[in-house]
Amino acid sequence: MSKTARLPRSYWDWEAMLDTGRTAFSRTAGNELLFGLRESLRMLLDEEGLPAVFHRHSRHADATRRAVIGWVWKCCAPIRASIRTR
């Protein structure tokens, strides 16, 4: 149906853009988000590599867990001290 429609359309009409070879500023923000996603995936997978991404996320997760344990220890130390004296 969309191929036979005579109404002007541009939001998801990639054919006009692909025919010209354009890959940037392609009329609508929706297309730009897809180009941004493609570039970010290229950067992650081609430049950094998936194993490095997982390693980085693991390091950040461990650091976050240690920080939360430290915060809980500081915040709850007075409460633990008052419970022991009762």
Tab-separated table of C-alpha atoms in Angstrom:
chain	number	residue	atom	x	y	z
A	1	MET	CA	0.000	0.000	0.000
A	2	SER	CA	2.764	2.479	0.836
A	3	LYS	CA	4.389	1.879	-2.558
A	4	THR	CA	1.183	2.846	-4.402
A	5	ALA	CA	0.222	5.813	-2.193
A	6	ARG	CA	0.493	9.166	-3.934
A	7	LEU	CA	0.744	11.242	-0.778
A	8	PRO	CA	4.122	12.823	-0.050
A	9	ARG	CA	5.917	11.000	2.726
A	10	SER	CA	9.384	11.277	4.162
A	11	TYR	CA	9.528	9.961	7.720
A	12	TRP	CA	10.187	6.295	6.892
A	13	ASP	CA	10.819	6.655	3.157
A	14	TRP	CA	14.433	5.581	2.956
A	15	GLU	CA	14.490	5.008	-0.787
A	16	ALA	CA	14.974	8.649	-1.734
A	17	MET	CA	17.801	9.029	0.765
A	18	LEU	CA	19.496	5.755	-0.192
A	19	ASP	CA	19.318	6.663	-3.887
A	20	THR	CA	21.317	9.841	-3.230
A	21	GLY	CA	23.846	8.101	-0.953
A	22	ARG	CA	23.234	10.499	1.917
A	23	THR	CA	23.907	9.215	5.423
A	24	ALA	CA	23.509	12.402	7.465
A	25	PHE	CA	20.851	15.059	7.964
A	26	SER	CA	18.235	12.860	6.391
A	27	ARG	CA	15.146	15.018	6.879
A	28	THR	CA	13.811	13.754	10.217
A	29	ALA	CA	15.003	13.261	13.770
A	30	GLY	CA	13.864	9.621	13.721
A	31	ASN	CA	16.378	8.822	11.022
A	32	GLU	CA	19.130	10.660	12.869
A	33	LEU	CA	18.505	8.533	15.956
A	34	LEU	CA	18.971	5.403	13.876
A	35	PHE	CA	22.211	6.754	12.414
A	36	GLY	CA	23.374	7.609	15.933
A	37	LEU	CA	22.567	4.099	17.110
A	38	ARG	CA	24.495	2.615	14.194
A	39	GLU	CA	27.530	4.785	14.946
A	40	SER	CA	27.480	4.034	18.680
A	41	LEU	CA	27.279	0.289	17.978
A	42	ARG	CA	30.144	0.618	15.513
A	43	MET	CA	32.222	2.396	18.137
A	44	LEU	CA	31.424	-0.196	20.796
A	45	LEU	CA	31.892	-3.289	18.682
A	46	ASP	CA	34.591	-2.254	16.213
A	47	GLU	CA	36.739	0.133	18.219
A	48	GLU	CA	36.417	-1.143	21.794
A	49	GLY	CA	35.321	-4.729	21.283
A	50	LEU	CA	32.592	-6.611	23.092
A	51	PRO	CA	34.898	-8.352	25.638
A	52	ALA	CA	36.287	-4.958	26.669
A	53	VAL	CA	32.742	-3.597	27.075
A	54	PHE	CA	31.798	-6.483	29.371
A	55	HIS	CA	35.023	-6.075	31.356
A	56	ARG	CA	34.403	-2.330	31.778
A	57	HIS	CA	30.827	-2.934	32.922
A	58	SER	CA	32.011	-5.579	35.380
A	59	ARG	CA	34.585	-3.159	36.855
A	60	HIS	CA	31.962	-0.421	37.212
A	61	ALA	CA	29.491	-2.853	38.812
A	62	ASP	CA	32.098	-3.980	41.350
A	63	ALA	CA	33.004	-0.378	42.157
A	64	THR	CA	29.320	0.496	42.620
A	65	ARG	CA	28.786	-2.462	44.949
A	66	ARG	CA	31.827	-1.481	47.054
A	67	ALA	CA	30.611	2.129	47.241
A	68	VAL	CA	27.122	1.078	48.381
A	69	ILE	CA	28.588	-1.237	51.033
A	70	GLY	CA	30.752	1.658	52.245
A	71	TRP	CA	27.779	4.029	52.388
A	72	VAL	CA	25.658	1.523	54.271
A	73	TRP	CA	28.482	0.875	56.714
A	74	LYS	CA	28.870	4.613	57.433
A	75	CYS	CA	25.140	5.306	57.602
A	76	CYS	CA	24.243	2.331	59.742
A	77	ALA	CA	27.226	2.387	62.130
A	78	PRO	CA	25.421	4.637	64.674
A	79	ILE	CA	22.343	2.439	64.483
A	80	ARG	CA	24.395	-0.718	65.046
A	81	ALA	CA	26.181	0.916	67.987
A	82	SER	CA	22.887	1.885	69.631
A	83	ILE	CA	21.490	-1.616	69.161
A	84	ARG	CA	24.539	-3.195	70.845
A	85	THR	CA	24.273	-0.999	73.936
A	86	ARG	CA	20.686	-1.959	74.664
